[in-house]
XYZ file of C-alpha atoms in Angstrom:
744
model
C -19.236 -2.131 8.017
C -20.367 -2.706 4.663
C -18.611 -0.714 2.747
C -18.530 -2.368 -0.360
C -22.464 -2.632 -0.500
C -21.956 1.121 0.750
C -20.138 1.948 -2.948
C -22.387 -0.355 -4.870
C -25.556 1.186 -4.118
C -24.384 4.434 -6.062
C -24.391 5.136 -9.539
C -21.719 7.640 -9.254
C -18.122 5.759 -9.423
C -17.587 6.100 -5.681
C -15.177 4.688 -2.820
C -14.988 4.239 0.422
C -11.458 6.287 1.752
C -10.050 5.097 5.177
C -7.800 8.063 7.009
C -5.476 7.409 9.875
C -5.630 10.029 12.323
C -2.619 11.322 14.306
C -2.741 12.401 17.565
C -0.639 15.843 16.465
C -4.149 16.370 14.946
C -2.497 15.478 11.483
C -3.462 12.020 9.429
C -1.300 9.796 8.502
C -2.212 7.026 5.913
C -5.056 7.497 3.611
C -6.309 4.311 1.666
C -9.363 2.765 -0.043
C -10.479 0.757 1.525
C -13.502 -0.301 -1.200
C -14.590 1.210 -4.538
C -17.719 0.063 -7.196
C -16.721 -0.773 -10.839
C -17.588 2.887 -11.766
C -15.139 4.283 -9.735
C -12.406 1.715 -11.109
C -13.103 2.872 -14.002
C -12.616 6.028 -13.039
C -8.827 5.318 -12.058
C -8.486 4.003 -14.796
C -8.088 7.144 -16.700
C -5.422 8.978 -13.991
C -1.564 8.142 -13.830
C -0.580 4.505 -13.047
C 2.036 5.095 -10.540
C 2.778 1.548 -11.192
C 4.233 2.983 -14.356
C 3.555 -0.703 -16.543
C 6.027 -2.010 -13.622
C 8.055 -6.021 -13.076
C 6.833 -6.415 -16.192
C 3.070 -5.973 -17.019
C 1.673 -4.176 -19.115
C -2.107 -3.245 -17.979
C -1.776 -0.973 -14.605
C -2.988 -1.644 -11.571
C -5.908 -3.582 -10.947
C -8.169 -1.888 -8.143
C -7.065 -3.833 -4.398
C -8.920 -2.375 -1.612
C -7.391 -1.123 1.252
C -4.256 -0.379 -0.805
C -2.581 3.012 -0.390
C -4.018 5.521 -2.283
C -1.061 6.279 -4.125
C -0.812 3.122 -5.420
C -3.604 4.337 -7.969
C -2.350 7.943 -9.290
C 0.049 10.008 -7.797
C 0.104 12.143 -4.013
C -2.532 15.384 -4.417
C -2.678 17.290 -0.870
C -5.883 18.504 -2.228
C -6.996 15.198 -2.533
C -5.447 14.123 1.409
C -6.727 17.506 3.267
C -10.877 16.696 1.405
C -10.368 13.021 2.307
C -9.286 14.588 6.103
C -11.750 16.913 6.434
C -14.951 14.954 5.234
C -13.437 11.011 8.285
C -11.599 13.186 10.825
C -12.933 16.499 10.746
C -16.791 14.924 10.002
C -17.694 17.737 7.907
C -19.389 17.070 4.106
C -17.316 18.647 0.958
C -18.635 19.025 -2.063
C -15.456 20.930 -4.404
C -13.802 19.445 -7.836
C -10.649 18.847 -9.514
C -9.358 18.967 -13.238
C -6.738 16.196 -14.489
C -5.067 17.730 -17.321
C -3.532 14.357 -18.485
C -6.711 13.287 -19.811
C -8.417 16.834 -19.534
C -11.271 15.985 -17.710
C -13.075 18.196 -14.398
C -14.411 16.433 -11.319
C -16.752 16.837 -9.116
C -16.445 15.613 -6.065
C -18.495 14.795 -2.617
C -16.962 13.739 0.034
C -19.161 12.664 3.327
C -18.178 11.217 6.620
C -19.674 8.216 7.411
C -20.551 7.407 11.241
C -17.353 4.389 11.716
C -14.216 4.409 13.265
C -11.350 1.567 13.466
C -9.303 2.794 16.680
C -7.505 5.836 14.914
C -8.873 4.584 11.301
C -11.641 7.247 10.194
C -13.590 7.118 7.040
C -15.420 8.456 4.496
C -18.170 7.846 1.234
C -15.578 10.051 -1.950
C -17.814 10.301 -4.372
C -16.640 11.623 -8.459
C -18.335 12.351 -11.133
C -16.606 13.242 -14.544
C -17.161 17.094 -15.880
C -15.746 17.330 -19.393
C -18.080 21.494 -19.284
C -16.059 23.425 -16.870
C -18.508 26.395 -16.948
C -20.728 23.927 -15.888
C -19.393 23.653 -12.791
C -20.596 26.727 -11.253
C -23.922 25.653 -11.281
C -23.081 22.798 -9.024
C -20.716 25.091 -5.995
C -22.829 24.450 -3.192
C -21.842 28.272 -2.286
C -22.461 30.935 -4.247
C -19.378 33.210 -3.586
C -16.657 30.679 -4.974
C -19.175 31.357 -7.693
C -19.301 35.068 -8.358
C -15.589 35.594 -7.223
C -15.069 33.366 -10.519
C -17.308 35.174 -12.082
C -16.340 38.584 -11.274
C -12.899 37.514 -12.234
C -13.859 36.614 -15.405
C -16.248 39.016 -15.665
C -12.865 41.529 -15.606
C -11.251 39.040 -17.751
C -13.541 39.551 -20.954
C -13.770 43.736 -20.221
C -10.347 44.456 -20.587
C -9.195 45.434 -24.272
C -5.713 43.733 -24.510
C -4.255 41.111 -22.269
C -2.136 42.574 -20.284
C -5.095 45.274 -18.959
C -6.652 41.824 -18.252
C -4.039 40.428 -16.582
C -3.666 43.149 -14.385
C -7.127 43.470 -13.304
C -7.388 40.200 -12.754
C -3.991 39.641 -10.133
C -5.665 42.516 -8.554
C -9.238 40.810 -7.912
C -7.193 36.860 -7.386
C -4.908 38.140 -4.387
C -8.722 40.317 -2.785
C -10.173 36.954 -2.476
C -7.743 35.410 -0.912
C -6.717 37.834 1.333
C -3.044 37.781 -0.470
C 0.191 39.491 0.631
C 0.857 39.560 -2.908
C -0.714 37.570 -6.117
C 1.649 37.259 -9.340
C 1.189 35.074 -13.153
C 4.639 33.924 -14.552
C 4.885 32.324 -17.770
C 7.120 30.300 -19.492
C 9.547 29.970 -22.660
C 10.656 27.143 -22.983
C 12.344 27.314 -26.650
C 14.503 30.209 -24.485
C 14.234 28.707 -21.162
C 12.905 31.958 -19.522
C 10.432 33.159 -18.063
C 8.174 36.670 -17.972
C 6.117 38.364 -15.228
C 2.859 38.983 -16.921
C 0.561 40.123 -14.073
C 1.348 41.003 -10.169
C -0.316 42.571 -7.343
C 1.098 43.305 -3.415
C -0.261 45.062 -0.856
C 1.827 48.944 -0.379
C 4.502 48.726 1.002
C 4.710 45.316 1.230
C 8.780 43.441 1.979
C 8.291 40.072 0.460
C 10.887 40.051 -2.161
C 9.855 38.962 -5.655
C 10.749 36.512 -7.631
C 13.152 38.878 -10.560
C 14.636 39.276 -7.137
C 16.262 35.792 -7.809
C 18.907 34.814 -10.270
C 17.491 31.714 -12.071
C 14.750 31.465 -11.424
C 13.461 29.242 -14.944
C 14.461 26.481 -13.185
C 12.778 27.189 -10.207
C 9.515 27.307 -11.938
C 9.439 24.514 -14.485
C 11.019 22.099 -10.740
C 7.390 23.219 -9.446
C 5.760 20.626 -12.871
C 7.570 17.685 -11.439
C 5.892 18.732 -7.664
C 2.341 18.914 -9.631
C 2.599 15.868 -11.769
C 1.130 14.958 -15.100
C -2.423 15.508 -13.736
C -1.639 19.035 -12.608
C -3.660 19.660 -9.557
C -2.194 22.491 -7.013
C 0.227 22.839 -4.341
C -0.640 24.414 -1.409
C 1.415 24.914 1.561
C -0.376 26.161 4.849
C 1.425 26.396 7.525
C 5.322 25.569 8.884
C 5.026 21.399 8.866
C 3.520 21.743 4.685
C 6.923 24.348 4.546
C 9.287 21.823 5.920
C 7.784 19.323 3.160
C 8.865 21.762 0.626
C 12.303 21.838 2.228
C 12.369 18.063 1.305
C 10.444 17.566 -1.890
C 12.046 20.926 -3.447
C 14.570 22.524 -1.080
C 15.592 25.390 -4.032
C 12.376 26.670 -3.993
C 12.241 26.442 -0.623
C 15.124 27.945 -0.078
C 14.136 31.428 -2.314
C 10.453 30.716 0.068
C 12.617 31.896 3.360
C 14.559 34.096 2.051
C 11.248 36.465 -0.292
C 9.304 35.985 3.574
C 6.996 33.879 2.002
C 4.856 31.982 4.867
C 2.171 30.411 3.088
C 1.895 29.546 -0.942
C -0.752 28.388 -3.385
C -0.087 28.122 -6.700
C -1.747 26.653 -9.751
C -0.242 25.417 -13.030
C -1.965 27.507 -16.335
C -1.956 24.975 -19.125
C -4.213 24.216 -22.563
C -4.259 20.881 -23.021
C -0.581 19.095 -22.162
C 1.181 22.599 -22.629
C 2.124 24.357 -20.008
C 1.639 27.989 -20.024
C 2.571 28.789 -16.958
C 1.552 29.231 -13.497
C -0.369 31.648 -11.248
C -0.017 31.704 -7.120
C -0.572 33.915 -4.149
C 1.445 33.727 -0.792
C 0.692 34.225 2.478
C -3.142 33.730 1.978
C -5.851 33.747 3.751
C -4.948 29.923 5.529
C -8.356 29.722 6.979
C -9.848 29.991 4.067
C -8.065 27.511 1.736
C -10.167 25.824 0.606
C -12.706 28.020 -0.692
C -9.344 30.127 -1.877
C -8.729 26.715 -4.029
C -12.244 26.051 -5.725
C -11.812 29.712 -7.374
C -8.617 29.730 -8.212
C -8.812 26.410 -9.852
C -11.563 27.285 -12.158
C -10.043 30.893 -12.357
C -7.087 29.282 -13.753
C -8.573 27.513 -16.340
C -10.512 30.307 -17.731
C -7.281 32.645 -17.521
C -5.288 29.698 -19.435
C -8.328 29.305 -22.440
C -7.190 33.486 -22.451
C -3.189 32.956 -22.179
C -3.184 30.180 -24.728
C -5.689 31.833 -27.133
C -3.788 35.607 -27.141
C -0.577 33.160 -27.418
C -1.717 32.288 -30.968
C -3.066 35.155 -31.635
C -0.058 36.778 -30.883
C 2.009 33.943 -32.823
C 0.027 34.257 -35.661
C -0.068 38.551 -36.049
C 4.423 37.262 -35.928
C 3.300 35.435 -38.590
C 1.356 37.060 -40.271
C 3.867 40.220 -39.917
C 6.724 38.443 -40.466
C 8.943 37.439 -43.618
C 9.632 34.087 -42.977
C 12.342 33.566 -44.963
C 14.913 36.943 -43.754
C 12.809 37.774 -40.116
C 12.112 40.753 -40.760
C 9.028 42.450 -41.043
C 6.753 41.656 -44.158
C 4.701 43.777 -46.270
C 1.886 43.979 -43.883
C 3.873 45.460 -41.239
C 5.261 47.998 -43.790
C 1.791 49.035 -44.394
C 1.342 49.526 -41.074
C 4.303 51.398 -39.446
C 3.734 54.184 -42.544
C 0.559 54.777 -41.531
C 1.288 55.608 -38.244
C 3.899 57.474 -39.374
C 1.170 58.929 -41.606
C -1.106 59.183 -38.755
C 1.889 61.769 -36.407
C 1.637 63.565 -39.904
C 6.011 63.537 -39.233
C 8.041 64.429 -42.444
C 9.946 60.648 -43.066
C 11.299 58.669 -46.448
C 10.413 55.338 -47.698
C 13.408 53.928 -49.813
C 12.519 50.916 -52.493
C 15.351 48.898 -52.766
C 15.711 46.021 -55.611
C 18.175 44.324 -56.184
C 20.104 44.385 -59.390
C 20.038 40.892 -61.681
C 19.372 38.947 -58.627
C 18.041 36.089 -61.214
C 21.730 35.132 -61.922
C 22.337 33.959 -58.637
C 19.322 31.585 -58.711
C 19.987 30.851 -61.922
C 23.948 30.639 -60.943
C 23.896 28.788 -57.963
C 20.252 28.001 -57.128
C 17.384 29.006 -55.562
C 18.923 27.732 -51.503
C 22.421 29.554 -52.555
C 19.686 32.154 -53.614
C 17.706 32.175 -50.118
C 20.989 31.984 -47.994
C 22.525 35.034 -50.129
C 19.243 36.781 -49.213
C 19.493 35.526 -45.559
C 23.060 37.130 -45.466
C 22.227 41.126 -46.781
C 19.162 40.839 -44.172
C 21.751 40.045 -41.717
C 24.292 42.776 -43.271
C 20.973 45.083 -43.252
C 19.938 44.873 -39.630
C 23.355 46.000 -38.391
C 22.829 48.651 -40.010
C 19.906 49.446 -38.414
C 21.603 48.723 -35.142
C 24.912 50.692 -35.512
C 24.482 54.039 -37.827
C 22.931 56.838 -37.019
C 21.245 55.706 -33.777
C 19.449 58.924 -33.104
C 17.718 58.224 -36.803
C 14.793 56.141 -37.154
C 15.550 52.947 -39.534
C 12.340 50.372 -40.337
C 13.154 47.334 -42.568
C 11.139 44.884 -44.108
C 11.417 42.568 -47.208
C 8.365 42.809 -48.849
C 8.838 39.446 -51.067
C 11.791 37.633 -53.021
C 14.760 40.006 -53.065
C 11.779 43.375 -52.287
C 13.268 45.339 -49.910
C 11.891 48.829 -48.532
C 13.142 51.083 -45.481
C 11.666 54.186 -43.545
C 13.605 56.339 -42.442
C 12.268 58.839 -39.990
C 13.454 61.803 -37.774
C 16.115 62.882 -39.886
C 17.045 66.849 -40.073
C 18.696 67.373 -44.080
C 17.969 65.919 -47.480
C 21.753 65.219 -46.744
C 21.543 63.667 -43.529
C 19.080 61.038 -45.393
C 21.226 60.805 -47.969
C 23.611 59.392 -45.743
C 21.391 56.825 -43.924
C 20.553 55.490 -47.389
C 23.949 55.202 -48.427
C 24.830 52.894 -45.344
C 23.012 50.287 -47.324
C 23.914 50.788 -50.579
C 28.005 50.067 -48.609
C 26.444 47.556 -46.932
C 26.907 45.106 -49.963
C 30.299 46.649 -51.890
C 32.190 43.679 -49.907
C 31.362 40.417 -51.415
C 29.196 37.408 -49.430
C 30.493 34.034 -49.360
C 27.439 31.803 -49.425
C 28.238 27.875 -49.649
C 31.634 28.820 -50.560
C 31.386 31.059 -53.178
C 32.014 34.768 -53.173
C 28.697 36.501 -54.847
C 29.006 40.613 -55.093
C 25.374 41.982 -54.893
C 24.311 45.968 -56.067
C 21.112 47.166 -56.184
C 18.781 50.023 -56.657
C 17.560 52.143 -53.568
C 15.032 54.579 -55.157
C 13.046 56.691 -52.337
C 10.651 59.373 -51.447
C 9.398 61.574 -48.956
C 5.871 62.332 -47.261
C 4.484 64.505 -47.484
C 6.078 66.368 -50.168
C 6.194 64.072 -52.623
C 3.242 62.082 -51.914
C 0.645 63.167 -49.209
C -1.218 58.781 -48.629
C 0.242 54.965 -48.514
C -0.138 53.499 -51.708
C 0.898 56.800 -53.804
C 4.626 56.896 -51.260
C 5.261 53.609 -52.815
C 4.645 53.684 -55.565
C 6.319 56.953 -56.082
C 9.583 55.179 -54.274
C 9.234 52.173 -56.866
C 8.940 54.521 -59.924
C 11.971 56.010 -58.787
C 14.238 52.623 -57.696
C 12.753 51.039 -61.700
C 13.840 54.572 -63.063
C 17.652 53.550 -61.736
C 17.014 50.200 -63.129
C 15.975 51.241 -67.045
C 19.028 53.892 -66.776
C 21.412 51.210 -66.002
C 23.657 53.854 -64.309
C 26.712 53.998 -61.981
C 24.795 56.068 -59.455
C 22.435 53.446 -57.265
C 20.558 56.076 -54.951
C 17.129 57.820 -56.998
C 14.679 60.658 -55.363
C 11.874 60.209 -56.722
C 10.722 63.409 -59.299
C 7.783 64.725 -60.422
C 9.014 64.055 -64.271
C 10.384 60.673 -63.584
C 6.180 59.666 -62.586
C 5.446 61.266 -66.508
C 7.526 59.316 -67.725
C 6.972 56.061 -66.531
C 3.591 56.347 -66.706
C 3.373 57.471 -70.901
C 5.819 53.475 -70.876
C 3.186 52.002 -69.313
C 0.197 52.780 -70.777
C 2.061 52.960 -74.196
C 3.012 49.220 -73.663
C -0.769 49.094 -72.060
C -2.008 50.689 -75.200
C -0.105 48.599 -78.011
C -1.113 45.271 -76.100
C -4.485 46.158 -76.202
C -3.823 46.793 -80.233
C -2.408 43.675 -80.649
C -5.071 41.372 -78.833
C -8.244 43.157 -80.148
C -8.995 45.058 -76.590
C -9.726 48.275 -77.956
C -13.584 48.518 -78.427
C -16.674 51.206 -77.805
C -19.261 52.294 -76.073
C -22.381 54.218 -77.870
C -23.477 57.041 -75.633
C -27.164 58.360 -76.880
C -27.650 61.947 -77.642
C -31.706 63.127 -77.423
C -34.094 66.194 -78.216
C -35.408 67.995 -76.205
C -38.018 66.426 -76.315
C -36.777 63.527 -75.139
C -36.727 61.843 -78.231
C -33.519 60.001 -79.788
C -30.836 61.726 -81.964
C -28.520 59.295 -82.402
C -25.237 58.141 -80.206
C -22.147 58.977 -79.908
C -19.005 56.314 -80.328
C -16.396 56.839 -77.435
C -13.497 54.216 -77.229
C -12.660 52.020 -74.611
C -9.940 50.100 -73.626
C -9.201 46.735 -71.651
C -5.651 45.665 -70.045
C -4.999 43.030 -69.568
C -6.618 41.738 -67.147
C -9.484 42.805 -68.164
C -10.001 46.150 -66.932
C -11.170 49.431 -68.455
C -8.585 52.211 -68.846
C -10.121 55.438 -68.847
C -10.242 57.303 -71.522
C -8.281 60.298 -69.929
C -5.837 58.348 -69.656
C -4.848 56.297 -72.743
C -6.235 58.515 -75.352
C -3.797 61.611 -74.799
C -1.378 59.585 -74.317
C -2.250 57.719 -77.739
C -1.489 60.947 -79.020
C 1.166 61.594 -77.614
C 2.455 58.746 -79.197
C 1.501 58.356 -82.881
C -1.374 55.617 -82.055
C -4.540 57.862 -82.270
C -5.001 56.997 -85.285
C -4.805 53.415 -84.953
C -6.930 54.156 -82.062
C -9.450 56.108 -84.004
C -9.431 53.352 -86.451
C -10.102 50.490 -83.913
C -13.214 52.701 -82.922
C -14.393 53.692 -86.593
C -14.433 50.413 -88.043
C -16.312 48.573 -85.057
C -18.601 50.629 -83.748
C -19.686 51.115 -87.772
C -20.138 47.904 -88.091
C -21.924 47.350 -85.007
C -23.960 50.743 -86.012
C -24.532 49.612 -90.202
C -26.164 46.259 -88.491
C -28.866 47.902 -85.858
C -29.841 50.768 -88.409
C -31.062 47.505 -90.945
C -32.696 45.095 -88.132
C -34.485 48.373 -86.121
C -35.056 50.020 -89.487
C -34.451 53.937 -86.937
C -33.504 56.889 -88.461
C -30.200 58.032 -86.208
C -27.075 59.364 -86.619
C -23.393 57.828 -85.203
C -21.364 60.207 -84.664
C -17.355 59.272 -84.675
C -14.882 61.156 -82.839
C -11.493 61.914 -84.496
C -8.142 63.487 -83.935
C -6.266 66.016 -85.497
C -3.583 63.912 -86.211
C -6.697 60.585 -87.816
C -8.234 63.376 -89.746
C -4.365 64.865 -91.026
C -3.965 62.030 -92.810
C -4.074 61.717 -96.625
C -5.852 58.813 -96.782
C -8.320 59.833 -94.133
C -11.250 60.845 -96.348
C -10.849 56.917 -98.055
C -10.992 55.406 -94.707
C -14.615 56.980 -94.287
C -15.459 55.404 -97.644
C -14.755 52.278 -97.126
C -15.843 52.134 -93.712
C -19.334 53.479 -95.234
C -19.398 50.658 -98.003
C -18.086 47.950 -95.583
C -20.608 48.843 -92.776
C -23.759 49.987 -95.418
C -24.171 53.126 -93.517
C -26.083 55.796 -95.106
C -23.672 58.809 -95.686
C -25.844 61.100 -94.414
C -26.330 58.931 -90.918
C -22.809 59.902 -90.147
C -21.546 62.600 -88.785
C -17.262 63.511 -87.700
C -16.773 64.979 -84.834
C -13.967 67.671 -85.034
C -12.136 69.857 -83.021
C -11.483 73.495 -83.592
C -7.399 73.062 -83.185
C -7.545 71.893 -86.529
C -8.905 75.196 -87.774
C -5.075 76.281 -86.257
C -3.350 73.500 -87.292
C -3.802 73.111 -91.201
C -6.941 75.372 -91.910
C -6.709 74.904 -95.937
C -6.471 70.945 -96.095
C -8.890 70.454 -93.138
C -10.854 72.797 -95.467
C -10.737 70.916 -98.047
C -10.644 67.184 -96.276
C -14.127 68.493 -94.719
C -15.242 69.625 -97.747
C -14.679 66.118 -99.797
C -16.617 65.022 -96.380
C -19.746 67.294 -96.969
C -20.148 65.847 -100.027
C -20.054 62.052 -99.463
C -23.366 63.749 -97.214
C -21.918 63.722 -94.258
C -22.289 65.622 -91.107
C -19.491 67.338 -89.471
C -19.888 68.670 -85.709
C -17.317 71.039 -83.786
C -16.565 69.185 -80.386
C -15.617 70.937 -77.410
C -16.797 74.085 -78.835
C -15.459 77.267 -76.683
C -12.701 75.565 -75.405
C -9.918 76.684 -77.984
C -9.164 79.098 -80.808
C -13.017 80.361 -81.066
C -13.523 82.578 -83.933
C -16.097 83.695 -85.715
C -13.744 84.491 -89.095
C -12.890 80.962 -88.791
C -16.646 79.648 -87.864
C -17.946 81.591 -90.708
C -15.828 79.844 -93.288
C -16.020 76.102 -91.605
C -18.952 73.758 -93.404
C -20.178 72.216 -90.022
C -23.662 71.523 -88.962
C -23.616 70.979 -85.461
C -21.502 72.475 -82.336
C -21.584 70.828 -79.223
C -20.608 73.308 -76.793
C -18.060 71.461 -73.837
C -19.372 70.138 -70.340
C -17.450 72.576 -68.644
C -20.102 75.184 -69.543
C -22.590 73.054 -68.909
C -21.095 72.729 -65.246
C -21.036 76.405 -64.920
C -24.031 77.360 -66.484
C -26.451 77.959 -63.568
C -23.733 79.457 -60.938
C -24.142 82.817 -62.122
C -26.172 85.234 -64.861
C -23.028 85.666 -66.551
C -21.914 81.718 -67.169
C -25.708 81.280 -68.304
C -25.414 84.119 -70.641
C -22.924 83.092 -72.086
C -24.243 78.997 -72.927
C -27.224 81.501 -74.602
C -24.740 83.370 -76.417
C -23.202 80.603 -78.680
C -26.665 78.737 -79.618
C -28.199 82.191 -80.647
C -24.616 82.380 -82.102
C -25.210 78.491 -83.594
C -28.265 79.102 -84.641
C -27.657 82.413 -86.535
C -25.169 80.410 -88.641
C -27.568 77.258 -88.813
C -25.619 74.872 -87.217
C -27.463 72.650 -84.548
C -25.884 72.741 -80.835
C -25.824 69.875 -78.599
C -25.130 70.166 -74.950
C -22.339 67.394 -73.689
C -22.006 66.466 -70.431
C -26.344 67.701 -68.494
C -26.517 65.587 -65.818
C -29.049 67.085 -63.555
C -32.575 68.538 -63.963
C -32.038 72.265 -63.558
C -29.591 71.817 -66.412
C -32.002 70.570 -68.186
C -34.747 73.312 -67.964
C -32.398 76.507 -68.606
C -31.605 74.182 -71.893
C -34.517 74.328 -72.862
C -35.394 77.746 -71.933
C -32.439 79.539 -74.041
C -33.114 77.009 -77.151
C -30.188 74.178 -77.203
C -31.774 71.403 -79.456
C -30.015 68.147 -78.580
C -28.698 66.936 -74.788
C -26.152 64.098 -74.276
C -25.530 63.852 -70.609
C -26.145 61.344 -67.687
C -29.540 63.233 -67.074
C -30.359 60.663 -69.693
C -28.462 58.745 -71.189
C -24.674 57.277 -69.953
C -22.250 55.160 -72.602
C -23.755 51.593 -73.192
C -22.026 48.958 -74.196
C -23.665 47.277 -77.033
C -26.392 44.865 -76.014
C -27.375 47.618 -73.826
C -27.804 50.113 -77.256
C -29.716 48.050 -79.271
C -31.887 46.912 -76.022
C -32.313 50.960 -76.347
C -33.490 50.905 -79.737
C -36.191 48.231 -79.391
C -38.450 49.436 -76.490
C -36.206 46.565 -73.899
């Protein structure tokens, strides 16, 4: 028979294989007797068994008639396919995955009607395929495709890796009709193995691999048996078991002791990385080919899933672990706190920061500083492991020399303090780093959930406040519990620094809130103070105005707003010719300054705002603080032609006697009364009474904080003159105010 003519007439990579038929029904030598050029190219992609022997730098050339093992490593699967096609005269369609080149081969073996004595022949075709998924479409057996798809569906339906593996391994055992099935993972760095999933028939007597000592070495030995091409190991009978005894006796001994009579084993690889192995024992050997096909492709998809999970796990570890100390990091800490909050259990958060750690870096260098932190972390890990075993302790490094400790499961405040003290006491002995003795102290501030804070951010913040207070005080005490007084002082200091910085860097500005009459005609604007922090973010006026009053900077803030608003408003009036009023809010402290009226005169002169279009808003409290001085100041302002408005009327010291003496033009009803106005008849009547009283005394009345149509309708009914609020106008920056005037 012209074997070369046969293979040369076929487009796909093809060869003719001879199989020696033995009298016992098995096979002997298997040779490649002919091959076309494309098959020679395929051979070139596989492992060269000669390994550049005898000084040759090239792969062995294809020479017809040689043993197949001279071209690639021994493969039980290749031998089995060729035996069934050549000797048993069965057509075979299967596939193989060659891991060292990461290529799938779609394989067809067809018997040839030719024999030379005990030598039988078959035609062997291999078609490279880079897509494992497309192989499902080429199976002759729909059962194989269905079985693979079933395992893949189970793999992807599960919500986590463990559930996926448990489900898939049970499915695989049933497909194989095996007594047991197992997935084993390898940790090459630690030289350990772990069983990811296993499934056995009920009451199976098979001994598990975990019952054997040193099984990692057994598992690694399979790698040598498989070779770089990473095919599979199939042991179906006593003869093949004897072959295992010859080439890997330690494994053979465990198989015999375990009660294993047959095994099919596949490597789990991702690229060239060996992740572990999957195997089935005491399987249905009459259905070996189907099992081999199903498990090989399933192992491929399983490997991808495991590798993906391991990548995610590594990324999770990297994302949640401080690289220097190996402790949980900020992200892990917040997750841990969130979990405890969900349980609504009492626990404490301890903020830990070293005192003057910069000195260590400056004196010994950053490398020594890092080693110091590693040493401290090691000490504290020992404390966590050995002290108060019944109390939960979670230590995290959130950056540099900043640490956090979470303590849970304690009974009393004294017990909590004792736990925290253990970490402080661990610093009492010096650290030896690079031959140098280093002494460290730390500040430990703590807050409790839920008594001190009921949210994650608030809890961390309170603990930090307590820790910073220790540092600020410079006390010999290193542990402090959060109290609200600390927070108030801390906030005042923070905002004070913010105000001073804003004044120095010109970050105090103003917005203009429109005021309208009841027919929606613009009366004018109230100038409202605004401040930005160093990052350019707006700071709530309710935060910085009270602090500015407390620390004596409100007159400076007022003066800045007055000057900027008046300069803008004067230019606006000149360009538009509008007849509008600018209302400026003044504090008691500001107005009581001896040069306040002189300041207003200069303001009118510089801005060229007509005095009768300027309005100064004061609060009722000014009449209590210094009534005579206040009246003199107000009279002087009135003599200039400036209007006077009483702000927040009804919230302070309302008195008819004061109002009767008060030379005001406008009263402004506080928003709190407007909010309650339509909730009860008495509230409505109260607002109506204020308006009526104001009109009797000759005042115009402005209602503040009008936000909805119902409020507006009520104010119209009871005779209010003007409104100010979100319903018709939120506070506006300068450009928006200009556009409002110009009608744009």
